[in-house]
Short mmCIF file of C-alpha atoms in Angstrom, two decimals:
data_model
loop_
_atom_site.label_atom_id
_atom_site.label_comp_id
_atom_site.label_asym_id
_atom_site.label_seq_id
_atom_site.Cartn_x
_atom_site.Cartn_y
_atom_site.Cartn_z
CA MET A 1 74.59 79.83 63.43
CA SER A 2 74.09 81.83 59.86
CA PRO A 3 77.36 85.16 59.31
CA PRO A 4 74.84 87.93 60.62
CA CYS A 5 74.00 86.14 63.55
CA ILE A 6 77.86 85.56 64.02
CA ILE A 7 78.54 88.84 63.15
CA LEU A 8 76.34 90.04 65.89
CA ALA A 9 76.74 88.11 68.28
CA TYR A 10 80.35 88.91 68.28
CA ILE A 11 80.10 92.78 68.23
CA PHE A 12 77.63 91.86 71.68
CA LEU A 13 81.18 89.89 73.18
CA VAL A 14 83.12 93.02 72.04
CA ALA A 15 81.10 95.47 73.50
CA ALA A 16 79.95 93.49 76.39
CA ALA A 17 84.10 93.53 77.34
CA LYS A 18 84.78 97.01 76.41
CA ALA A 19 81.94 97.36 79.52
CA GLN A 20 83.78 95.20 81.82
CA GLN A 21 86.87 97.13 81.15
CA THR A 22 87.24 101.10 81.16
CA PRO A 23 89.53 103.94 82.63
CA ALA A 24 88.37 103.77 85.86
CA PHE A 25 86.38 100.42 86.48
CA ASP A 26 87.90 97.12 85.23
CA LYS A 27 86.56 93.60 86.13
CA THR A 28 88.47 91.62 84.03
CA ASP A 29 91.68 89.67 85.27
CA THR A 30 94.32 91.78 83.31
CA PRO A 31 95.13 95.70 83.95
CA ALA A 32 95.14 97.38 81.10
CA VAL A 33 98.42 98.89 81.74
CA VAL A 34 101.04 98.12 84.70
CA TRP A 35 103.16 100.66 86.25
CA PRO A 36 105.01 97.87 89.47
CA ASP A 37 107.57 100.45 90.29
CA TRP A 38 106.75 103.62 90.38
CA MET A 39 107.86 104.73 94.11
CA SER A 40 111.54 104.36 93.12
CA SER A 41 110.76 108.06 91.44
CA LEU A 42 110.30 109.54 94.68
CA PRO A 43 112.34 110.39 97.64
CA ASP A 44 113.47 108.17 100.47
CA GLY A 45 113.10 111.13 102.92
CA LYS A 46 109.07 111.10 101.91
CA SER A 47 106.76 110.26 104.71
CA MET A 48 104.22 107.06 103.64
CA ALA A 49 101.84 109.69 104.90
CA ASP A 50 102.55 112.02 102.26
CA ILE A 51 101.65 109.65 99.23
CA SER A 52 99.35 108.86 97.09
CA LEU A 53 98.62 105.46 97.19
CA PRO A 54 95.78 103.61 95.00
CA GLY A 55 94.34 100.77 96.87
CA THR A 56 92.17 98.08 97.08
CA HIS A 57 89.05 97.33 99.81
CA ASP A 58 88.75 93.75 100.22
CA THR A 59 91.63 92.65 98.33
CA MET A 60 91.31 88.99 97.85
CA ALA A 61 87.28 88.73 97.30
CA PHE A 62 86.88 87.51 94.44
CA TYR A 63 84.11 84.37 94.98
CA GLY A 64 80.79 84.84 96.59
CA GLY A 65 78.61 86.16 93.61
CA ALA A 66 78.32 89.56 93.07
CA ILE A 67 77.24 90.52 96.65
CA ALA A 68 80.22 89.91 97.85
CA GLN A 69 82.97 90.35 94.74
CA CYS A 70 84.90 93.23 94.98
CA GLN A 71 87.78 92.61 92.84
CA SER A 72 88.86 90.96 89.40
CA TRP A 73 92.31 91.37 89.73
CA PRO A 74 94.60 88.85 90.93
CA LEU A 75 96.85 89.39 94.10
CA LEU A 76 100.00 90.05 91.83
CA LYS A 77 98.82 92.15 89.03
CA GLN A 78 97.32 94.28 91.66
CA TYR A 79 100.80 95.31 92.70
CA GLU A 80 101.91 95.41 88.97
CA ALA A 81 98.66 97.64 88.28
CA GLY A 82 100.35 99.99 91.14
CA ILE A 83 98.37 99.14 93.86
CA ARG A 84 99.98 99.37 97.46
CA PHE A 85 97.53 99.65 99.97
CA VAL A 86 95.76 96.23 100.35
CA ASP A 87 92.83 94.90 102.54
CA ILE A 88 92.90 91.35 103.71
CA ARG A 89 90.30 89.99 106.07
CA CYS A 90 91.81 86.78 107.79
CA ARG A 91 89.26 84.07 109.89
CA HIS A 92 91.02 82.33 112.62
CA TYR A 93 90.26 78.71 111.98
CA GLU A 94 91.41 75.75 113.41
CA ASP A 95 95.06 77.70 114.08
CA ARG A 96 95.30 78.69 110.43
CA LEU A 97 94.25 82.09 108.79
CA ARG A 98 91.92 81.43 106.16
CA ILE A 99 90.74 84.64 104.04
CA HIS A 100 87.14 85.31 104.09
CA HIS A 101 85.14 88.17 103.05
CA GLY A 102 82.25 87.93 105.89
CA VAL A 103 80.92 84.20 106.18
CA ILE A 104 82.36 83.56 102.65
CA TYR A 105 85.69 81.78 102.14
CA GLN A 106 87.99 83.03 99.33
CA ARG A 107 89.60 80.03 98.58
CA ALA A 108 93.00 81.19 99.74
CA ASP A 109 95.18 81.34 103.27
CA TYR A 110 97.29 84.14 104.50
CA ALA A 111 100.27 82.52 103.28
CA ASP A 112 99.41 82.52 99.75
CA VAL A 113 99.13 86.87 100.25
CA LEU A 114 102.30 86.73 101.86
CA ARG A 115 104.03 84.92 99.31
CA ASP A 116 103.00 86.98 96.45
CA THR A 117 103.29 90.13 98.40
CA ILE A 118 107.41 88.79 98.74
CA LEU A 119 107.74 87.34 95.12
CA PHE A 120 106.52 91.03 94.08
CA LEU A 121 109.15 92.76 96.72
CA GLN A 122 111.63 90.66 95.03
CA ASP A 123 111.60 91.80 92.10
CA HIS A 124 110.63 95.33 92.83
CA PRO A 125 112.55 96.47 96.13
CA GLN A 126 111.55 100.19 95.78
CA GLU A 127 108.42 99.43 96.40
CA THR A 128 106.43 98.96 99.89
CA ILE A 129 103.35 97.07 100.51
CA LEU A 130 101.00 98.85 103.33
CA MET A 131 98.60 96.01 104.53
CA ARG A 132 95.50 96.27 106.42
CA VAL A 133 95.21 92.58 108.33
CA LYS A 134 91.69 92.30 110.01
CA GLU A 135 90.13 89.81 111.82
CA GLU A 136 87.20 88.79 109.87
CA HIS A 137 84.47 86.24 110.66
CA ASN A 138 83.57 84.13 114.11
CA PRO A 139 86.73 82.02 115.08
CA PHE A 140 86.48 78.21 114.90
CA ASN A 141 88.50 75.54 117.07
CA ASN A 142 91.85 77.47 117.95
CA THR A 143 94.25 77.50 120.05
CA ARG A 144 96.17 80.23 120.46
CA THR A 145 95.28 83.75 119.88
CA PHE A 146 94.95 85.62 116.35
CA LYS A 147 97.77 87.30 117.10
CA GLU A 148 99.98 84.59 118.31
CA THR A 149 98.79 83.25 114.55
CA VAL A 150 99.79 86.40 112.38
CA THR A 151 103.02 85.91 114.43
CA LEU A 152 103.71 82.75 113.07
CA TYR A 153 102.95 83.35 109.50
CA VAL A 154 105.21 86.66 109.75
CA GLU A 155 108.45 84.42 111.25
CA GLY A 156 107.20 81.85 108.85
CA ALA A 157 107.43 83.80 106.05
CA GLY A 158 110.56 85.44 107.00
CA ARG A 159 110.49 89.10 109.25
CA GLN A 160 112.87 90.40 107.32
CA TRP A 161 110.46 91.24 104.87
CA PHE A 162 108.71 93.30 107.71
CA LEU A 163 108.79 96.46 108.85
CA ARG A 164 107.74 95.87 112.44
CA THR A 165 107.21 100.21 113.39
CA SER A 166 104.00 102.10 115.17
CA GLN A 167 104.93 104.93 113.74
CA VAL A 168 104.67 106.30 109.51
CA PRO A 169 107.72 105.72 108.23
CA THR A 170 109.52 107.69 104.87
CA LEU A 171 109.97 105.63 102.03
CA GLY A 172 113.52 104.84 102.60
CA GLU A 173 112.62 102.95 105.83
CA ALA A 174 109.89 101.02 104.03
CA ARG A 175 111.48 100.13 101.10
CA GLY A 176 111.13 96.19 99.96
CA LYS A 177 109.26 95.75 103.22
CA ILE A 178 105.22 95.10 104.06
CA ILE A 179 103.53 97.30 106.85
CA ILE A 180 101.38 95.12 108.78
CA LEU A 181 98.22 98.08 109.90
CA GLN A 182 97.38 96.22 112.66
CA ASN A 183 93.73 95.49 112.70
CA PHE A 184 92.66 93.21 115.53
CA ASN A 185 93.19 92.90 119.42
CA PRO A 186 95.70 93.11 121.28
CA PRO A 187 97.08 96.08 120.63
CA SER A 188 100.05 95.84 122.83
CA ASP A 189 102.91 94.90 121.65
CA PRO A 190 101.85 95.90 118.22
CA LEU A 191 103.26 93.89 114.79
CA GLY A 192 102.65 96.68 113.09
CA ILE A 193 100.96 100.29 113.38
CA LEU A 194 97.64 100.40 115.28
CA TYR A 195 94.54 100.93 112.86
CA PRO A 196 92.50 102.81 113.03
CA GLY A 197 94.51 104.50 114.97
CA ASN A 198 95.66 107.91 114.56
CA PHE A 199 94.50 107.62 111.06
CA ARG A 200 92.35 109.75 109.31
CA ILE A 201 89.27 107.34 107.93
CA SER A 202 86.72 108.14 105.39
CA ASP A 203 84.75 104.67 105.39
CA ASP A 204 80.85 104.75 104.98
CA TYR A 205 80.24 100.78 103.23
CA GLU A 206 76.81 100.61 103.85
CA VAL A 207 75.47 103.13 100.52
CA THR A 208 71.82 104.42 100.40
CA ASP A 209 72.81 106.62 97.68
CA ALA A 210 75.73 107.25 95.71
CA ASP A 211 75.40 110.85 95.44
CA LYS A 212 75.79 111.14 99.15
CA LYS A 213 78.47 108.71 98.94
CA TRP A 214 80.40 110.58 96.40
CA ASN A 215 80.03 113.83 98.25
CA VAL A 216 82.10 112.46 101.47
CA VAL A 217 84.53 110.80 99.57
CA GLU A 218 85.13 114.09 97.67
CA SER A 219 85.58 115.91 100.61
CA HIS A 220 87.69 113.39 102.55
CA ILE A 221 90.42 113.83 99.47
CA THR A 222 90.11 116.91 99.20
CA THR A 223 90.99 117.82 103.06
CA ALA A 224 93.94 115.45 102.17
CA PHE A 225 94.77 117.29 99.17
CA ARG A 226 95.40 120.52 101.52
CA GLY A 227 96.02 118.83 104.86
CA ASP A 228 99.04 118.48 107.94
CA PRO A 229 102.01 116.59 105.68
CA GLN A 230 102.13 114.24 108.51
CA THR A 231 98.22 113.19 108.66
CA THR A 232 97.49 110.01 107.11
CA TYR A 233 94.47 110.08 105.40
CA ILE A 234 92.26 106.95 104.02
CA THR A 235 89.57 107.21 101.79
CA TYR A 236 87.32 104.61 100.85
CA ILE A 237 85.88 104.98 97.36
CA SER A 238 83.65 101.32 98.06
CA GLY A 239 80.14 100.48 99.26
CA VAL A 240 77.36 98.48 98.81
CA HIS A 241 74.09 98.04 99.74
CA TRP A 242 72.79 94.24 100.14
CA LEU A 243 69.43 96.05 97.85
CA LEU A 244 70.39 98.83 95.87
CA PHE A 245 74.20 98.30 95.25
CA THR A 246 76.54 95.78 94.08
CA PRO A 247 80.67 95.89 95.09
CA ALA A 248 80.69 96.46 91.19
CA ALA A 249 77.32 98.56 90.66
CA LEU A 250 78.63 101.35 93.08
CA ALA A 251 82.59 101.11 92.02
CA LYS A 252 80.88 101.54 88.23
CA LYS A 253 79.00 104.86 89.54
CA LEU A 254 82.09 106.09 91.95
CA ASN A 255 85.48 105.53 90.16
CA PRO A 256 84.41 107.55 87.19
CA GLN A 257 84.10 110.40 89.56
CA LEU A 258 87.04 109.76 91.15
CA PHE A 259 89.25 109.78 88.13
CA ARG A 260 87.73 113.41 86.79
CA PHE A 261 87.90 114.46 90.23
CA LEU A 262 91.51 113.99 89.88
CA GLU A 263 91.94 115.64 86.48
CA ARG A 264 90.58 118.68 88.42
CA GLU A 265 92.55 121.14 90.77
CA VAL A 266 95.41 120.39 90.34
CA ALA A 267 96.96 123.61 91.42
CA SER A 268 95.26 124.13 94.66
CA ARG A 269 96.72 120.61 96.38
CA THR A 270 99.59 121.39 98.83
CA ARG A 271 100.24 117.83 99.51
CA SER A 272 99.52 114.14 98.08
CA GLY A 273 96.00 112.83 98.65
CA GLY A 274 96.25 109.45 100.76
CA MET A 275 95.19 106.32 100.38
CA MET A 276 92.53 106.29 98.25
CA VAL A 277 90.92 102.34 98.45
CA MET A 278 88.56 100.80 95.97
CA ASP A 279 86.71 98.44 94.20
CA PHE A 280 87.33 96.92 90.95
CA PRO A 281 89.77 100.33 89.73
CA GLY A 282 90.72 100.39 86.48
CA ALA A 283 94.14 100.41 85.87
CA GLU A 284 94.33 104.19 83.85
CA LEU A 285 92.82 105.30 87.17
CA VAL A 286 95.54 103.34 90.02
CA GLN A 287 97.81 105.52 87.23
CA ARG A 288 95.71 108.69 87.48
CA ILE A 289 95.95 108.33 91.71
CA ILE A 290 99.82 107.87 91.26
CA ARG A 291 100.68 110.79 88.87
CA SER A 292 98.81 113.12 91.61
CA ASN A 293 102.18 112.28 94.01
CA TRP A 294 103.76 114.81 91.18
CA GLU A 295 101.08 117.43 91.07
CA PHE A 296 101.20 119.81 94.47
CA GLN A 297 102.86 123.22 95.39
#
């Protein structure tokens, strides 16, 4: 290859890399900046309902091509970047919990998720992780219920790492713990907080119009910033359409809008904005959500 061609190829590669990692969108495997201990700056008495929490949708969805992939940072790097809400989808398969996105196996087990989460909490004991656990796809060849298998995983990881509560706790109660948001049946004797339960959730995931999706997102987060501090709001900025939008394509449109929205109207906020759940978030966007915890009256 001639020198001019080498230079052009280098310029192309640099431009492609920059397109993959921006302040609001990141499809690389390493966040540009990290903030692993940000919850240590918040008071113990603060309700978890009244904290702006960056989260990832389909947290472990790394495989399956453009229509299925939702994230690119490995789980530990998500935590280091500041992510504190994770969305874990488990298929009950031969009495194991295999991580799936729909029909697609994500080459991981729920034990891997718990191992990495506990490793993070061991190093950062002032933090907490809210973990939505959802039964995904069709069960296969099991001898026990999904809940029984989740319980065995929890016991295997160590019950001391979990805060078993049916109500949204204070941060002081939750530090160093995993809080399961139980998105599976039966709801009796729950392992954590029932999901959807009393959460106020915006999750329009089938998207045909990006502008309409954004309007719903903006309205829900605006309500959260001005709403009852005891109400827990969850806003999914994520979405997909089999023909119009891959998760990445939609995230490239919506994540920068979220970033700009959070820069505006700071003075009108009376509380934090709840959980904001994204595909392919940029590290600066994650930090922008975190900073909103100190930007209300």
